[in-house]
Coordinates of C-alpha atoms in Angstrom, one line a residue:
X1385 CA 22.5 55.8 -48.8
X1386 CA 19.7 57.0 -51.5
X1387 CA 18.3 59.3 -48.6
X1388 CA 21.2 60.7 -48.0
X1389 CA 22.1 61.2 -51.7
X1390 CA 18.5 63.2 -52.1
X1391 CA 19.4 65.3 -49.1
X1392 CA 22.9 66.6 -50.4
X1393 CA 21.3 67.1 -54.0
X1394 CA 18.5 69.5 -52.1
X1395 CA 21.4 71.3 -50.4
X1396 CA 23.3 71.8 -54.3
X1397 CA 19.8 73.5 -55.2
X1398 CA 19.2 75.3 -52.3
X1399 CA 22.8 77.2 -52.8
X1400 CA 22.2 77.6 -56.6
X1401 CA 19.0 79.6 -55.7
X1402 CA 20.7 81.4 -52.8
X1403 CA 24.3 82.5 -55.2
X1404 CA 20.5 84.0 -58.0
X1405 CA 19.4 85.9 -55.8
X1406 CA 22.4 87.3 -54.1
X1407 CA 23.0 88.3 -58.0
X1408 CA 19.9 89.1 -58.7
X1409 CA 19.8 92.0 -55.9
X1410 CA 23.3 93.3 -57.2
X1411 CA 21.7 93.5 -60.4
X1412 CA 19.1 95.8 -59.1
X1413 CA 21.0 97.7 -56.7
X1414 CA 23.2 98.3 -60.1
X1415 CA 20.2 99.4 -62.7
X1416 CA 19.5 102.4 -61.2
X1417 CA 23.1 104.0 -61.5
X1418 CA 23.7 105.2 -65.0
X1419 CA 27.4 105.7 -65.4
X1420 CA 28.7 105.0 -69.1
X1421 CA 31.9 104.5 -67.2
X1422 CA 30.7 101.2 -65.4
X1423 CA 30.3 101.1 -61.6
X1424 CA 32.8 102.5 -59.2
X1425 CA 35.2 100.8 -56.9
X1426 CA 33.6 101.4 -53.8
X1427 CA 30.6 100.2 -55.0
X1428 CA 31.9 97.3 -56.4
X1429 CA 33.8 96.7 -52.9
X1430 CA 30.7 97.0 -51.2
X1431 CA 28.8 94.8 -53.5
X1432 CA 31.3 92.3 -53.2
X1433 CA 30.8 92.5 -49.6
X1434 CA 26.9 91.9 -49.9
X1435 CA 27.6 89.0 -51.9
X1436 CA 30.3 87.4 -49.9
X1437 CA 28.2 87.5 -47.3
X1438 CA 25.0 86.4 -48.8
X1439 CA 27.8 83.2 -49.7
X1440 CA 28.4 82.8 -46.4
X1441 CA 25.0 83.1 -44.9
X1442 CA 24.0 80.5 -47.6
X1443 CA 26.7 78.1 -47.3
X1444 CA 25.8 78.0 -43.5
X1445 CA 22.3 77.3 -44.4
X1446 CA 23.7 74.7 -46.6
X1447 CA 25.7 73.0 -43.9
X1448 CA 22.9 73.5 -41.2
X1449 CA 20.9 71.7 -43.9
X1450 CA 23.6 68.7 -44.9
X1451 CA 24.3 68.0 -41.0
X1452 CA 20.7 67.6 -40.2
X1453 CA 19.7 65.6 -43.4
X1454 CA 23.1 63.3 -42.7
X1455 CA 21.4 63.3 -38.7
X1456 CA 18.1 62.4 -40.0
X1457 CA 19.8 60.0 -42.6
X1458 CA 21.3 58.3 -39.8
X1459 CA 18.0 58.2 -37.6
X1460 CA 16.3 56.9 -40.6
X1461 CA 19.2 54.0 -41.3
X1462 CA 19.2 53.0 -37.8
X1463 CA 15.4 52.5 -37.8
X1464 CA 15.3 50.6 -41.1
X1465 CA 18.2 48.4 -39.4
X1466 CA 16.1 48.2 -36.4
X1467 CA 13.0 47.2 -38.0
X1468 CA 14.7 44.8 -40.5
X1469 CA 15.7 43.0 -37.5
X1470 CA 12.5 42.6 -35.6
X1471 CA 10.9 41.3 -38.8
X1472 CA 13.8 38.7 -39.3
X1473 CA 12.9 37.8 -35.8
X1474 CA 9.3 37.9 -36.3
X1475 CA 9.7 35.6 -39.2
X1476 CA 12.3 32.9 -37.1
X1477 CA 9.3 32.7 -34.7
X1478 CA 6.7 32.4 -37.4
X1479 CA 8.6 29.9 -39.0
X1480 CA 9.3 27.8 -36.0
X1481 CA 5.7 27.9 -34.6
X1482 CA 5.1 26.1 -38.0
X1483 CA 7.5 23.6 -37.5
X1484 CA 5.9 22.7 -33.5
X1485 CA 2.9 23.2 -35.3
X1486 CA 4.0 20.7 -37.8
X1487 CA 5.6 18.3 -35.5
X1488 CA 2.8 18.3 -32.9
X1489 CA 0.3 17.4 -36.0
X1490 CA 2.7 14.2 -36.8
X1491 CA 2.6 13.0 -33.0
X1492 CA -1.4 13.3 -32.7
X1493 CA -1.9 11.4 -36.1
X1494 CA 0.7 8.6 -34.8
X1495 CA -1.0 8.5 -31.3
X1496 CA -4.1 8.3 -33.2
X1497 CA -2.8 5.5 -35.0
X1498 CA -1.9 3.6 -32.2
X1499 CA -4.9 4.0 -30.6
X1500 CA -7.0 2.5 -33.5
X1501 CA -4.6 -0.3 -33.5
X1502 CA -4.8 -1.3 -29.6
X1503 CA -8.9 -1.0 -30.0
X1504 CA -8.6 -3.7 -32.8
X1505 CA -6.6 -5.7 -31.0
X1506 CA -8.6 -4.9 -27.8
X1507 CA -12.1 -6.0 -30.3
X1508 CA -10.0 -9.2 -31.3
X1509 CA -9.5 -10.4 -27.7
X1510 CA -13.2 -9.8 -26.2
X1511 CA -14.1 -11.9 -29.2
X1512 CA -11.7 -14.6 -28.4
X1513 CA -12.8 -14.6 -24.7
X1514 CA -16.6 -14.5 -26.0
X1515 CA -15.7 -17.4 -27.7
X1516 CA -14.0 -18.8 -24.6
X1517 CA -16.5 -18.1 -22.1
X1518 CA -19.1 -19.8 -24.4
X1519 CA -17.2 -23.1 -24.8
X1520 CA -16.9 -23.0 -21.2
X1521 CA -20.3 -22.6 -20.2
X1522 CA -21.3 -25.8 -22.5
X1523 CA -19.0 -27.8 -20.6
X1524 CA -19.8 -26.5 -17.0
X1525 CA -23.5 -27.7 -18.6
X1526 CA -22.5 -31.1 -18.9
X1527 CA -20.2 -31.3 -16.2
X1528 CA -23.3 -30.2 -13.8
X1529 CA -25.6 -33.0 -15.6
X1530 CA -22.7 -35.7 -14.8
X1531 CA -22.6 -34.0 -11.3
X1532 CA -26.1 -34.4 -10.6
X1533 CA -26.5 -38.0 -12.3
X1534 CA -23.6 -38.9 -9.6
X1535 CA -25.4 -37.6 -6.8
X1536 CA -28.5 -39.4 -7.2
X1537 CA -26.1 -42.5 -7.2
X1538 CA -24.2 -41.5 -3.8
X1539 CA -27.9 -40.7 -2.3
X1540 CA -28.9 -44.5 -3.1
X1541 CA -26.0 -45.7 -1.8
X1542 CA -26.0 -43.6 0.9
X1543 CA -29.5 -44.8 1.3
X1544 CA -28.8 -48.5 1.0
X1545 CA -26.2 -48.1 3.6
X1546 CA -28.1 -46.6 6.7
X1547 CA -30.3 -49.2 6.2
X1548 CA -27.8 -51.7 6.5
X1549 CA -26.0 -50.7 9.1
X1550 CA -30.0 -50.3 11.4
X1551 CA -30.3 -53.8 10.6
X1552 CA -27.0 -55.5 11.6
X1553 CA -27.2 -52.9 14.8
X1554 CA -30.3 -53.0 15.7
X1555 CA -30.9 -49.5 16.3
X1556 CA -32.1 -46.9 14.6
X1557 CA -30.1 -43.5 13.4
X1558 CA -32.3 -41.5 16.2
X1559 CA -32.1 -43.7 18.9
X1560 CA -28.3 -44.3 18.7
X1561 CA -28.0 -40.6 18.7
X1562 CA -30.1 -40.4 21.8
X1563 CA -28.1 -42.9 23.8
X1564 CA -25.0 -40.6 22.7
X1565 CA -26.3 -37.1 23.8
X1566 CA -27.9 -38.7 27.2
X1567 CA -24.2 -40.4 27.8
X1568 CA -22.1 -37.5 27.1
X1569 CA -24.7 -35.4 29.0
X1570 CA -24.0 -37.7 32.4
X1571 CA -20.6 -37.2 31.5
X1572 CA -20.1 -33.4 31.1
X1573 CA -22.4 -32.8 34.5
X1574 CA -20.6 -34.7 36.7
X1575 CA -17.4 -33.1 35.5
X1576 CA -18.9 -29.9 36.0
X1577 CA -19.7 -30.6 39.6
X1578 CA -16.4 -31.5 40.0
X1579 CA -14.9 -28.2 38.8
X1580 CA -17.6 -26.2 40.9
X1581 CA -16.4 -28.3 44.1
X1582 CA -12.4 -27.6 43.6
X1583 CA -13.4 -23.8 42.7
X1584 CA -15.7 -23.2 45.7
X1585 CA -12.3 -25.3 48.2
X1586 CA -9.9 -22.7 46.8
X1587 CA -12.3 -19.8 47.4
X1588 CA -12.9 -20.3 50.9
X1589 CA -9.0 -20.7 51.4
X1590 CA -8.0 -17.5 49.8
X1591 CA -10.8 -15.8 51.7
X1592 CA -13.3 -14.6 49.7
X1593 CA -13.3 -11.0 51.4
X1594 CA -9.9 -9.9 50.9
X1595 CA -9.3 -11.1 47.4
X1596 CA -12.9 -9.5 46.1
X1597 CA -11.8 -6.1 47.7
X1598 CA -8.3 -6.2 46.3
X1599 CA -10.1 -7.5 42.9
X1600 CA -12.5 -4.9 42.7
X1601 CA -9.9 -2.3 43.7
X1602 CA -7.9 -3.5 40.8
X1603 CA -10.6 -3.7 37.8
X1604 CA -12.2 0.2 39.0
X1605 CA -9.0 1.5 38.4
X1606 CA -8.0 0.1 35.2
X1607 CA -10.0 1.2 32.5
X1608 CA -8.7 -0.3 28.6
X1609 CA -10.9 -0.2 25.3
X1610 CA -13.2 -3.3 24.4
X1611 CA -11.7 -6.0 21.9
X1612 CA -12.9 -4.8 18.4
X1613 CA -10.2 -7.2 16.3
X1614 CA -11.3 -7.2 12.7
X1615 CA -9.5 -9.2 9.3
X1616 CA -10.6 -6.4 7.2
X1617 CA -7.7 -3.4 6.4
X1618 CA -9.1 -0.2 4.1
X1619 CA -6.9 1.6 2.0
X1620 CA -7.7 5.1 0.6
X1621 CA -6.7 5.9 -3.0
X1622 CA -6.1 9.0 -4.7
X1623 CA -8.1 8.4 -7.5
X1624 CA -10.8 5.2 -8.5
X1625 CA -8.3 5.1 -11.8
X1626 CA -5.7 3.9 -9.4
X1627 CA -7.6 0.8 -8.9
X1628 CA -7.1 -0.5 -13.2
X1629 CA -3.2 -0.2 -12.3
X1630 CA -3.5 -2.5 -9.3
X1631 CA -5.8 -4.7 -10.9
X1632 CA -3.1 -4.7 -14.0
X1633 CA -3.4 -6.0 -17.6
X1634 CA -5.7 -9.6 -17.5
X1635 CA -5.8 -9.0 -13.7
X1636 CA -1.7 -9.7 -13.8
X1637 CA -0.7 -7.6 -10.6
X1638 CA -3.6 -8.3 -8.3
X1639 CA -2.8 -12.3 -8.7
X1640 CA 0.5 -11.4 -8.2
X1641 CA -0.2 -9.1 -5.3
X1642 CA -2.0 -11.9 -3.6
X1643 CA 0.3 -14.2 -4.4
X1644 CA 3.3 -12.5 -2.7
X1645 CA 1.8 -11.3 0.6
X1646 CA -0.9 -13.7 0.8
X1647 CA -3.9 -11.3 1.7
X1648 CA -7.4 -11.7 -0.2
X1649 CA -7.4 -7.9 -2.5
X1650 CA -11.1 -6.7 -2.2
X1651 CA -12.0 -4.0 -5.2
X1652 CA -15.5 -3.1 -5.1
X1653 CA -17.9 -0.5 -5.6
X1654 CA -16.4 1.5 -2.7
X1655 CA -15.3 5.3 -4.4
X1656 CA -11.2 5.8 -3.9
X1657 CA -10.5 2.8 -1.9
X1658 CA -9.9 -1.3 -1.4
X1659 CA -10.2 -3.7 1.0
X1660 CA -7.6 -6.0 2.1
X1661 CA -8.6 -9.2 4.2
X1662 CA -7.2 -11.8 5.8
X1663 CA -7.1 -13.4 9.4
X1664 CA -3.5 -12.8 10.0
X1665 CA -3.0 -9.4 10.9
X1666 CA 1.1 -9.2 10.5
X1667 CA 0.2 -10.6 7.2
X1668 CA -2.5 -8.2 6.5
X1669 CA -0.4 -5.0 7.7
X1670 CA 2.7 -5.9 5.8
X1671 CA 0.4 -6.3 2.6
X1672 CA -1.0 -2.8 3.5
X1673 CA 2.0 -1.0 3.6
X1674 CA 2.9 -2.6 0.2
X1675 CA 0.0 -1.4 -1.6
X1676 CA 0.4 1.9 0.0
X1677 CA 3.9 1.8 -0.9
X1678 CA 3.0 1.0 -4.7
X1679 CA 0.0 3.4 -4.7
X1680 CA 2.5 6.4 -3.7
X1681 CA 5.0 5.1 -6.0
X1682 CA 2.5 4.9 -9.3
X1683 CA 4.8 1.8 -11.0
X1684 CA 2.7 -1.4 -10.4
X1685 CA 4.1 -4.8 -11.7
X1686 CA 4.8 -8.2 -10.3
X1687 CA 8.6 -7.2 -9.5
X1688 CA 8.2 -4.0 -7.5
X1689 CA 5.4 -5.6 -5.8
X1690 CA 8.0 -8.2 -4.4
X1691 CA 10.3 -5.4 -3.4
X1692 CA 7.8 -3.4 -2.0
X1693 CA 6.8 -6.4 -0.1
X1694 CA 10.4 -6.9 0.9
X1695 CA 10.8 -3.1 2.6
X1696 CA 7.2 -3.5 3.9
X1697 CA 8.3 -6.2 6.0
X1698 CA 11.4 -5.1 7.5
X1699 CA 9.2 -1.6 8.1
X1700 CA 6.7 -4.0 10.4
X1701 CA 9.3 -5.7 12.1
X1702 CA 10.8 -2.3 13.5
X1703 CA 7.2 -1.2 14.5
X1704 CA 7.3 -4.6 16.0
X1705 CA 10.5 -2.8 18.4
X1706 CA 8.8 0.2 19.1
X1707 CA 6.0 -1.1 20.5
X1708 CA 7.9 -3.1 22.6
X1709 CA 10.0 -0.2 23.8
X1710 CA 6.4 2.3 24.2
X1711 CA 5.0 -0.5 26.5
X1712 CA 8.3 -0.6 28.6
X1713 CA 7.8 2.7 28.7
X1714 CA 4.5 2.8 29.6
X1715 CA 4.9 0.9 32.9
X1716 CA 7.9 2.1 34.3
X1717 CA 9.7 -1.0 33.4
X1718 CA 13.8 -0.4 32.7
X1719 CA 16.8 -2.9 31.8
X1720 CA 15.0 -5.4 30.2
X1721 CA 17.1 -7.6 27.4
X1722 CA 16.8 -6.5 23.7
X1723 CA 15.4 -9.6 22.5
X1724 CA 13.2 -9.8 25.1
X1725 CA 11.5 -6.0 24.1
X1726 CA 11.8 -7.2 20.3
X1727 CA 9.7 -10.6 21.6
X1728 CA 7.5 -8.7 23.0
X1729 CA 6.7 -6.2 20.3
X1730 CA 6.1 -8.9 18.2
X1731 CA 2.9 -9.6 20.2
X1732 CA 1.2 -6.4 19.0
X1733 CA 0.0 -8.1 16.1
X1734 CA -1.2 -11.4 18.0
X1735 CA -4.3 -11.9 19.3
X1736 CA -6.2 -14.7 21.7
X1737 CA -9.8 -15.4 21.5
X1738 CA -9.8 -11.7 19.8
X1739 CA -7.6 -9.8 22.2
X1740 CA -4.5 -8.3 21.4
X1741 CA -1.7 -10.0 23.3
X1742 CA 0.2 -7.0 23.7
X1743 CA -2.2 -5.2 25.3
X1744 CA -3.3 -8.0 27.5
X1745 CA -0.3 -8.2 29.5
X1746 CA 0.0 -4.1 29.5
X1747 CA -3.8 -4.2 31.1
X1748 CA -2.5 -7.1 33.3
X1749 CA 0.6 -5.7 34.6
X1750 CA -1.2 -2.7 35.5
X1751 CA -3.9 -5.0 37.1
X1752 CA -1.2 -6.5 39.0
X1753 CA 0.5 -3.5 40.1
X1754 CA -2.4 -1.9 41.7
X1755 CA -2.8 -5.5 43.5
X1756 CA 0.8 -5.5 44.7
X1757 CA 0.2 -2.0 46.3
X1758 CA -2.4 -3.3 47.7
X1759 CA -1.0 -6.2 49.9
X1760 CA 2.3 -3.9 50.1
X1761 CA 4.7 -6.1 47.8
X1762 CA 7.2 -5.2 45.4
X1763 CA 5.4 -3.5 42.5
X1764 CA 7.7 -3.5 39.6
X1765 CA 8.7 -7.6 40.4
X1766 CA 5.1 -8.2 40.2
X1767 CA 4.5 -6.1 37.0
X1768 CA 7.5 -7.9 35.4
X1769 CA 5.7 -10.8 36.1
X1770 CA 2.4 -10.2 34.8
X1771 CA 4.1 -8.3 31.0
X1772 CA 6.3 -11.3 30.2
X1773 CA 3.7 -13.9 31.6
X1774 CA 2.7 -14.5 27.8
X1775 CA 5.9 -13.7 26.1
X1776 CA 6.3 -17.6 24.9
X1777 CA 2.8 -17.3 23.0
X1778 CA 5.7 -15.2 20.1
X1779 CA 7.2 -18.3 19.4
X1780 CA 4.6 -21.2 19.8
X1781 CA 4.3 -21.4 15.9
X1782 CA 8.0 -21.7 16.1
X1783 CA 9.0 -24.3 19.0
X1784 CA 6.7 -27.1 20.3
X1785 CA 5.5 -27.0 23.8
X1786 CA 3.0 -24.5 25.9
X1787 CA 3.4 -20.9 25.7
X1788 CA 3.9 -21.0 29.4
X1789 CA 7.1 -23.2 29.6
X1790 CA 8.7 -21.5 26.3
X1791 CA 8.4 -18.3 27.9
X1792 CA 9.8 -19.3 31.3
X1793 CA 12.8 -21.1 29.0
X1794 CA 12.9 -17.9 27.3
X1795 CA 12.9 -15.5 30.2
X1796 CA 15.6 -17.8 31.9
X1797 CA 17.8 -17.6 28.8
X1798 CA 17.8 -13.6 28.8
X1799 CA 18.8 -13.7 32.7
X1800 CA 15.4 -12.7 34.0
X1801 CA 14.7 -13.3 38.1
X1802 CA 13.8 -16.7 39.2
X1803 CA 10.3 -15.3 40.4
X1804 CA 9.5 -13.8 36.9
X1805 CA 10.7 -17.5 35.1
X1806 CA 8.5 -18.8 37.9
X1807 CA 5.5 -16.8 37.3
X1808 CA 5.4 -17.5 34.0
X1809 CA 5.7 -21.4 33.8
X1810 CA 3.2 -21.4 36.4
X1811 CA 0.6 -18.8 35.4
X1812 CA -1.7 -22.2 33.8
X1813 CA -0.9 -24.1 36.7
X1814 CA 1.8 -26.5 34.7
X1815 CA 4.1 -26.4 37.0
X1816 CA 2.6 -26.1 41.0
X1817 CA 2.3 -22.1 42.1
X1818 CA 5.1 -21.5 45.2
X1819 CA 5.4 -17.3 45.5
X1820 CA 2.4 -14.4 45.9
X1821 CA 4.0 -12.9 42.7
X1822 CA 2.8 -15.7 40.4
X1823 CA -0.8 -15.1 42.3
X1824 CA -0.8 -12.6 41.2
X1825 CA 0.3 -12.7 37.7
X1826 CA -2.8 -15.1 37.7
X1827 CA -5.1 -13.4 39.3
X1828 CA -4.3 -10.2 37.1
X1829 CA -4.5 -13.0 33.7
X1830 CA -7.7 -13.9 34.8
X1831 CA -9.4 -10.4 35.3
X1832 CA -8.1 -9.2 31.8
X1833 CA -9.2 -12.4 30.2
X1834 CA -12.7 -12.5 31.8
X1835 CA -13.7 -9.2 31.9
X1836 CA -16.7 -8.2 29.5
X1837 CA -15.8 -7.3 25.7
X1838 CA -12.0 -8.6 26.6
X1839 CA -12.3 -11.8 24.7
X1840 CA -15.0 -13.2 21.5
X1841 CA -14.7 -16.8 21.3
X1842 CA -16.3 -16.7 17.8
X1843 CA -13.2 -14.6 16.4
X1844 CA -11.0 -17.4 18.0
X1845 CA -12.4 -20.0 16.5
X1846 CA -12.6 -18.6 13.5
X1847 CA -9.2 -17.8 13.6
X1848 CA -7.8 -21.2 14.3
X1849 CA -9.7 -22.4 11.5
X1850 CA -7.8 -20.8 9.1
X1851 CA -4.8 -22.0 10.7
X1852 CA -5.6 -25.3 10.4
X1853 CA -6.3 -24.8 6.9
X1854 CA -3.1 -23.9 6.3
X1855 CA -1.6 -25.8 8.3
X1856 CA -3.1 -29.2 6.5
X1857 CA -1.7 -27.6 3.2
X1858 CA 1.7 -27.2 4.2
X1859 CA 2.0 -30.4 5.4
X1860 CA 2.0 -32.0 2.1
X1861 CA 5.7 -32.6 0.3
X1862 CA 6.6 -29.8 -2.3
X1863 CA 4.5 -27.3 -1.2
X1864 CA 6.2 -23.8 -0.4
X1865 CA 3.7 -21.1 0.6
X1866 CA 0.1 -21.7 1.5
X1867 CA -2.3 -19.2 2.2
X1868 CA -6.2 -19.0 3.5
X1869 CA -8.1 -16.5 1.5
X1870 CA -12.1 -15.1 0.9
X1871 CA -12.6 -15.3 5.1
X1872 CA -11.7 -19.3 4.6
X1873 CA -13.5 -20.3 1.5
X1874 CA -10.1 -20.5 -0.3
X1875 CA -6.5 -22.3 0.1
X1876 CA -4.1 -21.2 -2.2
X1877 CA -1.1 -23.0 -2.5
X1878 CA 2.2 -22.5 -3.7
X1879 CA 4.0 -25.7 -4.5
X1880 CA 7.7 -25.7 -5.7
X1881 CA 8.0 -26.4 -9.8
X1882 CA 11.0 -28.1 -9.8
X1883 CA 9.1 -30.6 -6.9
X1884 CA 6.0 -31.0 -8.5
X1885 CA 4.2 -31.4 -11.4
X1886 CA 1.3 -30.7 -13.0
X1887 CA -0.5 -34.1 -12.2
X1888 CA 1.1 -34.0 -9.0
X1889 CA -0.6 -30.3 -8.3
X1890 CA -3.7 -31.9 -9.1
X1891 CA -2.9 -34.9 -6.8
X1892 CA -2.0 -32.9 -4.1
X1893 CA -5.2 -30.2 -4.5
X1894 CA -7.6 -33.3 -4.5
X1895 CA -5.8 -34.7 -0.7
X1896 CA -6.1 -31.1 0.4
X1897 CA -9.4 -31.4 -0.2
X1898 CA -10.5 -34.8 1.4
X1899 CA -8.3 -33.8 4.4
X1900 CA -9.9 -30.9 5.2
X1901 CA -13.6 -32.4 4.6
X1902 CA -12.6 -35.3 7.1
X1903 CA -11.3 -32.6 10.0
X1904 CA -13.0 -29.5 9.3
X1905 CA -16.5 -28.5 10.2
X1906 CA -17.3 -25.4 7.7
X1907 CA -20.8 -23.9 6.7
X1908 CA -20.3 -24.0 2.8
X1909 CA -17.8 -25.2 0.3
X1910 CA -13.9 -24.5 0.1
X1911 CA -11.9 -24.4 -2.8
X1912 CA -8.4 -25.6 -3.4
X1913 CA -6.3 -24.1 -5.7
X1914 CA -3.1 -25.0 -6.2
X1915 CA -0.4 -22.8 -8.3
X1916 CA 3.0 -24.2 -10.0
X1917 CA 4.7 -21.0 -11.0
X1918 CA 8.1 -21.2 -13.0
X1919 CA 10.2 -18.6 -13.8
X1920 CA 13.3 -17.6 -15.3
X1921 CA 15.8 -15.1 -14.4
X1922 CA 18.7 -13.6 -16.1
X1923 CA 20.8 -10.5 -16.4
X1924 CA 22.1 -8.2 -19.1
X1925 CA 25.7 -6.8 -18.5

């Protein structure tokens, strides 16, 4: 408004000079006329005329002027407007930047804070556990002194015994155990002879000719990877900061990883992964779905790792099905019965002196096929046969007896032909061989078992080891889960809280232990440990 004010005034001027000089040139038109009678009306007329339009031409000028000044008044407000705005704006921002600034300043000196406080309390604990660790060693000192003292005792005793016993026996420790290899020796050679003599009456009644050919003919054309079972799963991580998470606060959620699936969690110096062992392989794939279930997830605690344990399994059981159905597939086989295919899948993860089961009977139903062609017999009967001829080995944990009559019971069951029931209670000789097709299915048995890198006895018996481990522990009352971990060299067991107690955890860990010294033959020692868990449960609504 003051602009605008200035400009009008400027305009008031500019007319005051314009309506001067308009007079100022009448004036002069005027002096040099001389007429005491004062000027005439013609030139008075015509003067007015001059003036009137000087007026007019200066109030044009004047409103020319007053319309641009009022244009450029506006121009000017709008700017002013304009920039008063972007400098409120600018302001806002400024004064909000200060506030984040502000704000941002409070949360870095409260994380700070925190931080300080968890590495006091982190300082506090190392020296508690310093001060743990030390009392500890001084009584692992004096328990080793009492340890040794009592084993000097046991030697003399020990000592004083074997002499004893060379006294009232009359026999030394050497020469006893001489008599009892050279015995056992006679023993084991003239059942050997035996076996060589029944083996070398059946060959000559088979015909030694036609059954190498049709052998032969069989093995060249089947051609299956060597057995290469291992306990040991890998699991990549994204990241080695992955592995403090699984490990958890004071090692919470690796004990209750182990715990839960029962597998021995391996964390070493490897970069971005872990090991998981143990000689159960369904146990050992179930645990590594879990951890890549949790690893994928990011949330690692006791609780998800029972869920994720949970969905793990039910994910191994359908994989179980599939195979079945792929190795159906694989041989041409059709309308089989559903439990039967979900039996059989289950086999994938069992094995027998170190070969897969599964694809044993795959490798001897093809061996059997080709053998069937051969002495022109019904091919997919044969093949039946030879697949399902191990079918019972899915339940023997489950229902007494050989694998070979559970399998024929459970072949019978799921209205399979009386040849295929036959074949498979007769594939061990249990019950006496009557058709071609069960042979065959032992003939085709045979040739997968025996031929070279099918089979490692050591896995095997390594293997059943562990299974009598854990089967010694389970056998005891209140006991719930048992499991063997560190390739054997530990039990755990689970026992039921409300069952046992602590002195009878202790009871039961110290008969574990004299069991399995007085059964077992193990390089080594073995440690029993033996957990009593409780834990309460309850829900906010």
């Amino acid at each position: 408004m003051d602009t605008i004010v200035i400009v009008l005034a400027v305009a008031v001027v500019l007319l005051a000079l314009v309506m001067i000089a308009a007079l100022f040139i009448v004036v002069r038109r005027t002096a040099g006329v001389a007429a005491p009678s004062g000027p005439s009306p013609e030139q008075l007329a015509e003067v007015k005329a001059e003036v009137n339009e000087e007026l007019e031409r200066a109030r044009r000028e004047a409103e020319e002027i007053r319309t641009k000044a009022e244009r450029d008044a506006g121009e000017i407000l709008q700017k002013s407007e304009s920039l008063a705005e972007s400098a409120a704006l600018t302001r806002k921002e400024v004064e909000e930047e200060a506030r984040l600034l502000k704000t941002e300043l409070k949360e870095l000196r409260s994380d700070l804070e925190r931080r300080e406080n968890r590495l006091a309390e982190r300082e506090q604990r190392l020296d508690e556990e310093a001060r743990r660790q030390a009392e500890r060693a001084r009584k692992l000192a004096e328990t080793e002194t009492e340890l040794a003292d009592r084993r000097e005792d046991l030697e003399r005793v020990a000592e004083r015994r074997k002499e004893i016993l060379e006294r009232v026996a009359g026999l030394t420790a050497d020469q006893a155990k001489a008599e009892l290899v050279k015995e056992i020796e006679n023993q084991a050679k003239r059942e050997a002879a035996l076996i060589v003599r029944e083996i070398e009456s059946e060959a000559r009644k088979e015909g030694e000719k036609r059954a190498c050919k049709i052998v032969t003919l069989a093995v060249q054309r089947v051609a299956t990877e060597q057995t290469a079972e291992s306990v040991v799963s890998v699991l990549h991580l994204p990241g080695d900061e992955m592995k403090g998470r699984i490990i958890g606060r004071e090692g919470r959620n690796i004990r209750a990883f182990e715990s839960t699936t029962g597998v021995n969690l391996i964390i070493d110096d490897t970069p971005e992964a872990v090991l998981l062992s143990c000689f159960d392989p369904v146990r050992r794939e179930t645990a590594r779905l879990t951890l890549e279930k949790l690893v994928l997830d990011g949330r690692i605690h006791p609780q998800r790792i029972e869920e994720a344990h949970e969905r793990s399994k039910a994910e191994v059981r359908d994989l179980c099905v599939r195979a079945g159905e792929d190795a159906l597939v694989e041989l041409g086989i059709t309308e089989m019965h559903p439990e039967l295919i979900t039996l059989l899948g289950q086999l994938r993860y069992r094995t027998s002196y170190g070969q897969n089961v599964l694809k044993h009977l795959i490798e001897s139903a093809h061996i059997a096929g080709i053998m069937a062609a051969e002495l022109r017999l019904d091919r997919d009967l044969v093949k039946r046969c030879a697949l399902l001829h191990d079918i019972g080995k899915a339940l023997t944990h489950e229902v007494e007896g050989s694998h070979a009559m559970i399998g024929a019971e459970i072949a019978r069951r799921y209205g399979e032909h009386e040849d295929v029931v036959h074949a498979i209670e007769a594939h061990h000789n249990e019950v006496e061989v009557r058709t071609v097709e069960a042979v065959l299915t032992q003939a085709a048995d045979a040739i997968s078992g025996s031929r070279p890198g099918a089979r490692r006895e050591s896995l095997e018996a390594y293997v059943k080891r562990l299974e009598r481990l854990e089967e010694i522990a389970q056998s005891y009352d209140g006991v719930d889960k048992v499991f063997a971990m560190q390739a054997g060299r530990e039990i755990r067991v689970m026992v039921r809280p409300d069952n046992v107690d602590d002195i009878q955890a202790q009871v039961i860990a110290r008969d574990v232990a004299k069991q399995v010294e007085e059964e077992l033959t193990y390089p080594g020692q073995i440690r029993i440990t033996v957990v009593r868990e409780s834990r309460a449960t309850e829900f906010a609504r």
